[in-house]
mmCIF file of C-alpha atoms in Angstrom:
data_model
loop_
_atom_site.group_PDB
_atom_site.id
_atom_site.type_symbol
_atom_site.label_atom_id
_atom_site.label_comp_id
_atom_site.label_asym_id
_atom_site.label_seq_id
_atom_site.Cartn_x
_atom_site.Cartn_y
_atom_site.Cartn_z
ATOM 1 C CA ALA A 12 37.983 -53.371 3.025
ATOM 2 C CA GLN A 13 39.661 -51.332 0.359
ATOM 3 C CA LYS A 14 38.924 -52.742 -3.077
ATOM 4 C CA VAL A 15 41.767 -50.882 -4.750
ATOM 5 C CA THR A 16 45.073 -50.290 -3.048
ATOM 6 C CA GLN A 17 47.718 -47.941 -4.270
ATOM 7 C CA ALA A 18 50.400 -48.337 -1.671
ATOM 8 C CA GLN A 19 52.646 -45.612 -3.072
ATOM 9 C CA THR A 20 51.381 -42.276 -1.855
ATOM 10 C CA GLU A 21 54.091 -40.152 -3.416
ATOM 11 C CA ILE A 22 56.881 -40.878 -5.861
ATOM 12 C CA SER A 23 59.592 -38.559 -7.125
ATOM 13 C CA VAL A 24 61.777 -39.382 -10.080
ATOM 14 C CA VAL A 25 64.270 -37.495 -12.153
ATOM 15 C CA GLU A 26 63.280 -36.784 -15.719
ATOM 16 C CA LYS A 27 63.965 -39.649 -18.152
ATOM 17 C CA GLU A 28 63.811 -42.250 -15.417
ATOM 18 C CA ASP A 29 61.283 -45.058 -15.666
ATOM 19 C CA VAL A 30 58.667 -45.311 -12.947
ATOM 20 C CA THR A 31 56.102 -47.955 -12.049
ATOM 21 C CA LEU A 32 52.911 -47.193 -10.183
ATOM 22 C CA ASP A 33 51.449 -50.143 -8.341
ATOM 23 C CA CYS A 34 47.794 -51.089 -8.105
ATOM 24 C CA VAL A 35 46.337 -54.081 -6.299
ATOM 25 C CA TYR A 36 42.636 -54.801 -6.420
ATOM 26 C CA GLU A 37 40.203 -57.076 -4.691
ATOM 27 C CA THR A 38 37.015 -58.485 -6.145
ATOM 28 C CA ARG A 39 34.944 -61.666 -6.182
ATOM 29 C CA ASP A 40 33.438 -60.911 -9.561
ATOM 30 C CA THR A 41 34.708 -62.808 -12.545
ATOM 31 C CA THR A 42 33.787 -59.904 -14.796
ATOM 32 C CA TYR A 43 35.316 -56.598 -13.890
ATOM 33 C CA TYR A 44 37.124 -53.652 -15.402
ATOM 34 C CA LEU A 45 40.262 -51.886 -14.345
ATOM 35 C CA PHE A 46 41.175 -48.325 -15.146
ATOM 36 C CA TRP A 47 43.909 -45.796 -14.773
ATOM 37 C CA TYR A 48 43.180 -42.098 -14.651
ATOM 38 C CA LYS A 49 45.530 -39.141 -14.507
ATOM 39 C CA GLN A 50 44.671 -36.045 -12.521
ATOM 40 C CA PRO A 51 46.952 -33.133 -13.389
ATOM 41 C CA PRO A 52 47.143 -30.056 -11.158
ATOM 42 C CA SER A 53 44.252 -28.531 -13.085
ATOM 43 C CA GLY A 54 42.015 -31.151 -11.477
ATOM 44 C CA GLU A 55 40.277 -32.965 -14.291
ATOM 45 C CA LEU A 56 40.328 -36.756 -14.513
ATOM 46 C CA VAL A 57 41.958 -37.931 -17.711
ATOM 47 C CA PHE A 58 41.185 -41.465 -18.854
ATOM 48 C CA LEU A 59 44.314 -43.474 -19.669
ATOM 49 C CA ILE A 60 43.278 -47.090 -20.066
ATOM 50 C CA ARG A 61 40.595 -49.669 -19.409
ATOM 51 C CA ARG A 62 41.116 -53.418 -19.233
ATOM 52 C CA ASN A 63 38.505 -56.093 -18.745
ATOM 53 C CA SER A 64 39.042 -59.141 -16.590
ATOM 54 C CA PHE A 65 39.199 -61.513 -19.542
ATOM 55 C CA ASP A 66 42.044 -59.775 -21.277
ATOM 56 C CA GLU A 67 45.373 -60.158 -19.537
ATOM 57 C CA GLN A 68 47.381 -58.909 -22.474
ATOM 58 C CA ASN A 69 49.801 -56.222 -21.478
ATOM 59 C CA GLU A 70 49.415 -52.989 -23.328
ATOM 60 C CA ILE A 71 51.808 -50.338 -24.488
ATOM 61 C CA SER A 72 50.860 -46.881 -25.620
ATOM 62 C CA GLY A 73 53.840 -44.709 -26.367
ATOM 63 C CA ARG A 74 55.746 -44.245 -23.135
ATOM 64 C CA TYR A 75 52.971 -45.843 -21.107
ATOM 65 C CA SER A 76 52.594 -49.548 -20.456
ATOM 66 C CA TRP A 77 50.330 -51.608 -18.256
ATOM 67 C CA ASN A 78 50.920 -55.001 -16.695
ATOM 68 C CA PHE A 79 47.742 -56.848 -15.734
ATOM 69 C CA GLN A 80 48.231 -60.009 -13.672
ATOM 70 C CA LYS A 81 45.138 -61.746 -12.361
ATOM 71 C CA SER A 82 47.251 -64.204 -10.362
ATOM 72 C CA THR A 83 48.433 -61.373 -8.145
ATOM 73 C CA SER A 84 45.384 -59.112 -8.620
ATOM 74 C CA SER A 85 47.610 -56.351 -9.845
ATOM 75 C CA PHE A 86 47.366 -53.788 -12.614
ATOM 76 C CA ASN A 87 50.591 -51.836 -12.605
ATOM 77 C CA PHE A 88 51.375 -48.818 -14.727
ATOM 78 C CA THR A 89 54.825 -47.964 -16.018
ATOM 79 C CA ILE A 90 55.944 -44.684 -17.510
ATOM 80 C CA THR A 91 59.129 -44.980 -19.516
ATOM 81 C CA ALA A 92 61.488 -42.027 -19.872
ATOM 82 C CA SER A 93 59.369 -39.848 -17.620
ATOM 83 C CA GLN A 94 58.813 -36.203 -18.441
ATOM 84 C CA VAL A 95 57.892 -33.209 -16.322
ATOM 85 C CA VAL A 96 54.426 -33.205 -17.905
ATOM 86 C CA ASP A 97 53.831 -36.612 -16.348
ATOM 87 C CA SER A 98 53.697 -34.977 -12.926
ATOM 88 C CA ALA A 99 50.184 -35.633 -11.652
ATOM 89 C CA VAL A 100 48.168 -37.820 -9.351
ATOM 90 C CA TYR A 101 47.389 -41.194 -10.860
ATOM 91 C CA PHE A 102 44.361 -43.201 -9.834
ATOM 92 C CA CYS A 103 43.660 -46.846 -10.353
ATOM 93 C CA ALA A 104 39.992 -47.852 -10.324
ATOM 94 C CA LEU A 105 37.868 -50.979 -10.390
ATOM 95 C CA SER A 106 34.377 -51.490 -11.745
ATOM 96 C CA GLU A 107 32.536 -54.741 -11.035
ATOM 97 C CA ALA A 108 29.882 -56.127 -13.318
ATOM 98 C CA HIS A 109 27.461 -56.998 -10.516
ATOM 99 C CA THR A 110 27.471 -53.490 -9.056
ATOM 100 C CA GLY A 111 27.117 -51.786 -12.394
ATOM 101 C CA ASN A 112 29.347 -48.951 -13.390
ATOM 102 C CA GLN A 113 30.267 -47.743 -9.923
ATOM 103 C CA PHE A 114 33.970 -47.079 -9.668
ATOM 104 C CA TYR A 115 36.097 -47.960 -6.681
ATOM 105 C CA PHE A 116 39.105 -45.690 -6.740
ATOM 106 C CA GLY A 117 42.418 -46.165 -5.067
ATOM 107 C CA THR A 118 43.817 -43.341 -2.987
ATOM 108 C CA GLY A 119 46.067 -42.222 -5.789
ATOM 109 C CA THR A 120 49.811 -41.920 -6.295
ATOM 110 C CA SER A 121 51.256 -38.455 -6.613
ATOM 111 C CA LEU A 122 54.078 -38.503 -9.139
ATOM 112 C CA THR A 123 56.584 -35.690 -9.326
ATOM 113 C CA VAL A 124 59.053 -35.667 -12.172
ATOM 114 C CA ILE A 125 62.026 -33.486 -11.401
ATOM 115 C CA PRO A 126 63.714 -31.802 -14.347
ATOM 116 C CA ASP B 11 36.717 -31.285 -24.027
ATOM 117 C CA SER B 12 35.408 -34.606 -22.704
ATOM 118 C CA GLY B 13 31.849 -33.921 -23.770
ATOM 119 C CA VAL B 14 30.593 -33.976 -20.180
ATOM 120 C CA THR B 15 29.809 -30.459 -19.017
ATOM 121 C CA GLN B 16 29.723 -29.453 -15.393
ATOM 122 C CA THR B 17 28.671 -26.083 -14.091
ATOM 123 C CA PRO B 18 29.705 -24.080 -12.253
ATOM 124 C CA LYS B 19 33.444 -24.765 -12.195
ATOM 125 C CA HIS B 20 33.887 -23.093 -8.839
ATOM 126 C CA LEU B 21 31.453 -22.358 -6.051
ATOM 127 C CA ILE B 22 32.030 -20.669 -2.723
ATOM 128 C CA THR B 23 29.251 -20.658 -0.198
ATOM 129 C CA ALA B 24 28.641 -20.416 3.518
ATOM 130 C CA THR B 25 27.818 -23.148 5.971
ATOM 131 C CA GLY B 26 24.154 -23.965 6.185
ATOM 132 C CA GLN B 27 23.468 -22.957 2.606
ATOM 133 C CA ARG B 28 22.153 -25.025 -0.284
ATOM 134 C CA VAL B 29 23.745 -25.364 -3.718
ATOM 135 C CA THR B 30 22.954 -27.122 -6.970
ATOM 136 C CA LEU B 31 25.585 -28.611 -9.229
ATOM 137 C CA ARG B 32 24.703 -29.327 -12.808
ATOM 138 C CA CYS B 33 25.935 -31.963 -15.228
ATOM 139 C CA SER B 34 25.194 -32.451 -18.909
ATOM 140 C CA PRO B 35 26.269 -35.916 -20.080
ATOM 141 C CA ARG B 36 28.005 -36.672 -23.331
ATOM 142 C CA SER B 37 25.629 -36.859 -26.267
ATOM 143 C CA GLY B 38 23.993 -40.296 -26.381
ATOM 144 C CA ASP B 39 24.939 -41.263 -22.836
ATOM 145 C CA LEU B 40 22.030 -42.305 -20.647
ATOM 146 C CA SER B 41 23.833 -42.861 -17.353
ATOM 147 C CA VAL B 42 25.116 -40.138 -15.090
ATOM 148 C CA TYR B 43 27.280 -40.706 -12.038
ATOM 149 C CA TRP B 44 28.304 -38.344 -9.290
ATOM 150 C CA TYR B 45 31.563 -38.615 -7.399
ATOM 151 C CA GLN B 46 33.017 -36.606 -4.557
ATOM 152 C CA GLN B 47 36.744 -36.058 -4.158
ATOM 153 C CA SER B 48 37.755 -34.775 -0.751
ATOM 154 C CA LEU B 49 41.105 -34.725 0.988
ATOM 155 C CA ASP B 50 40.119 -37.149 3.710
ATOM 156 C CA GLN B 51 37.796 -39.520 1.796
ATOM 157 C CA GLY B 52 39.424 -39.595 -1.612
ATOM 158 C CA LEU B 53 37.270 -40.247 -4.665
ATOM 159 C CA GLN B 54 33.932 -41.694 -3.647
ATOM 160 C CA PHE B 55 30.906 -42.740 -5.627
ATOM 161 C CA LEU B 56 27.751 -40.902 -4.614
ATOM 162 C CA ILE B 57 24.922 -41.898 -6.911
ATOM 163 C CA GLN B 58 24.031 -43.092 -10.410
ATOM 164 C CA TYR B 59 21.047 -42.306 -12.608
ATOM 165 C CA TYR B 60 20.091 -44.103 -15.761
ATOM 166 C CA ASN B 61 17.550 -42.607 -18.123
ATOM 167 C CA GLY B 62 15.906 -40.640 -15.361
ATOM 168 C CA GLU B 63 15.812 -43.354 -12.729
ATOM 169 C CA GLU B 64 18.084 -43.819 -9.753
ATOM 170 C CA ARG B 65 20.243 -46.859 -10.460
ATOM 171 C CA ALA B 66 22.769 -47.132 -7.678
ATOM 172 C CA LYS B 67 23.593 -45.349 -4.468
ATOM 173 C CA GLY B 68 26.929 -45.016 -2.772
ATOM 174 C CA ASN B 69 28.116 -42.987 0.166
ATOM 175 C CA ILE B 70 25.708 -40.145 -0.336
ATOM 176 C CA LEU B 71 24.615 -38.169 2.689
ATOM 177 C CA GLU B 72 20.947 -37.606 3.410
ATOM 178 C CA ARG B 73 21.554 -33.883 3.014
ATOM 179 C CA PHE B 74 22.459 -34.554 -0.609
ATOM 180 C CA SER B 75 20.058 -35.473 -3.376
ATOM 181 C CA ALA B 76 20.182 -35.796 -7.110
ATOM 182 C CA GLN B 77 17.927 -36.193 -10.085
ATOM 183 C CA GLN B 78 18.143 -36.734 -13.790
ATOM 184 C CA PHE B 79 15.790 -34.827 -16.046
ATOM 185 C CA PRO B 80 14.075 -35.925 -19.301
ATOM 186 C CA ASP B 81 16.792 -34.201 -21.322
ATOM 187 C CA LEU B 82 19.253 -36.410 -19.360
ATOM 188 C CA HIS B 83 21.074 -33.621 -17.594
ATOM 189 C CA SER B 84 21.509 -34.178 -13.893
ATOM 190 C CA GLU B 85 21.622 -32.002 -10.829
ATOM 191 C CA LEU B 86 23.208 -32.713 -7.480
ATOM 192 C CA ASN B 87 21.674 -30.761 -4.634
ATOM 193 C CA LEU B 88 23.688 -30.234 -1.486
ATOM 194 C CA SER B 89 21.915 -28.725 1.496
ATOM 195 C CA SER B 90 22.772 -27.650 5.056
ATOM 196 C CA LEU B 91 26.334 -27.409 3.908
ATOM 197 C CA GLU B 92 29.157 -28.066 6.322
ATOM 198 C CA LEU B 93 32.842 -27.247 6.085
ATOM 199 C CA GLY B 94 33.540 -30.912 5.432
ATOM 200 C CA ASP B 95 31.491 -30.821 2.248
ATOM 201 C CA SER B 96 34.211 -28.789 0.591
ATOM 202 C CA ALA B 97 35.395 -31.000 -2.232
ATOM 203 C CA LEU B 98 35.686 -31.500 -5.942
ATOM 204 C CA TYR B 99 32.478 -32.991 -7.315
ATOM 205 C CA PHE B 100 32.744 -34.940 -10.531
ATOM 206 C CA CYS B 101 30.076 -36.059 -12.888
ATOM 207 C CA ALA B 102 30.660 -38.929 -15.309
ATOM 208 C CA SER B 103 28.539 -40.426 -18.040
ATOM 209 C CA SER B 104 28.282 -43.643 -19.969
ATOM 210 C CA ILE B 105 25.888 -45.139 -22.449
ATOM 211 C CA SER B 106 24.794 -48.162 -20.438
ATOM 212 C CA PRO B 107 23.340 -48.797 -16.983
ATOM 213 C CA THR B 108 25.693 -51.614 -16.092
ATOM 214 C CA GLY B 109 29.188 -52.759 -16.741
ATOM 215 C CA GLY B 110 28.167 -55.705 -18.833
ATOM 216 C CA ASP B 111 28.468 -54.258 -22.300
ATOM 217 C CA GLN B 112 31.749 -52.481 -22.010
ATOM 218 C CA SER B 113 33.787 -53.510 -25.002
ATOM 219 C CA ASN B 114 35.956 -50.549 -25.704
ATOM 220 C CA TYR B 115 33.716 -47.940 -24.203
ATOM 221 C CA GLY B 116 35.351 -45.669 -21.736
ATOM 222 C CA TYR B 117 33.805 -43.752 -18.908
ATOM 223 C CA THR B 118 33.922 -40.018 -19.372
ATOM 224 C CA PHE B 119 34.332 -37.592 -16.530
ATOM 225 C CA GLY B 120 33.566 -33.917 -16.541
ATOM 226 C CA SER B 121 36.097 -31.389 -15.319
ATOM 227 C CA GLY B 122 34.446 -31.102 -11.927
ATOM 228 C CA THR B 123 32.921 -28.440 -9.719
ATOM 229 C CA ARG B 124 35.110 -27.244 -6.893
ATOM 230 C CA LEU B 125 32.924 -26.442 -3.902
ATOM 231 C CA THR B 126 34.325 -24.436 -1.038
ATOM 232 C CA VAL B 127 32.220 -24.052 2.089
ATOM 233 C CA VAL B 128 33.337 -21.237 4.372
#
C-alpha cells in the first residue's frame, strides 16, 4: 500500500493564482515526520519543510503555507500568489520513527505556473 | 550548495557494464542514504549506512551494492546494467541513524547523478 498519496499528478495555474497541493499519508507510528520537497527542472531536491507528528501547528513561510491535519492524515501545501519560478515537481514524504530515516515519497505533483 | 556532494553528475554507459556512484555527506553527518528516481518507480529508498555499517535496506537489487568508508563517503555500485536502471540516483545525509532525534534537523540531499544506460 502506498504510504504517501499525492492524487494530483499535474496542476496548471495562471500566475498570481493560489494553488494547493494535496498529500495524504498512512502510518501506524505515533512518531513520524512529514516533508515537502521541490524538484525544479534542474533535478535537485530542495527541502521546503519538515513537521513532526506532535506538532499540528500550521506554518507559513512567505508565500508558502502548510496545513497538517492528523485527523485526516493530510499535509497539504499551499502556494499563494504563484509565480513562474514555482513551476516544479513537488514531493511529499513520510519518515517513520520505527523504520529510521527512510523516506517514503509520494509520486509527486507537477506544477506549471503560466505567465 | 547543500553540502552533500555527488559525483559524477552525469554518466552514460552501455548495458552489461558496471558503474560506481560516489557521495560525500555533509560535514558531521554519519548517515548516508541512497535513493533512485526513475520514471516508472518514482523516488525509492535503496539503502542506508550509518558510520560505516549498513543500517537499512529498501528496494535495492542484488546487482547493486553500496558501502560507506571510514571517511564516511559512500559508493553505490551498479553492475550488469540494464536499460531500466537509467535513473537519477540521489544521496542524502543526516547526523543520526534513526528518526528519533529530529528536532529541527533536516535531511539533506545531493544534486544527484543522472545515469543513462544505452
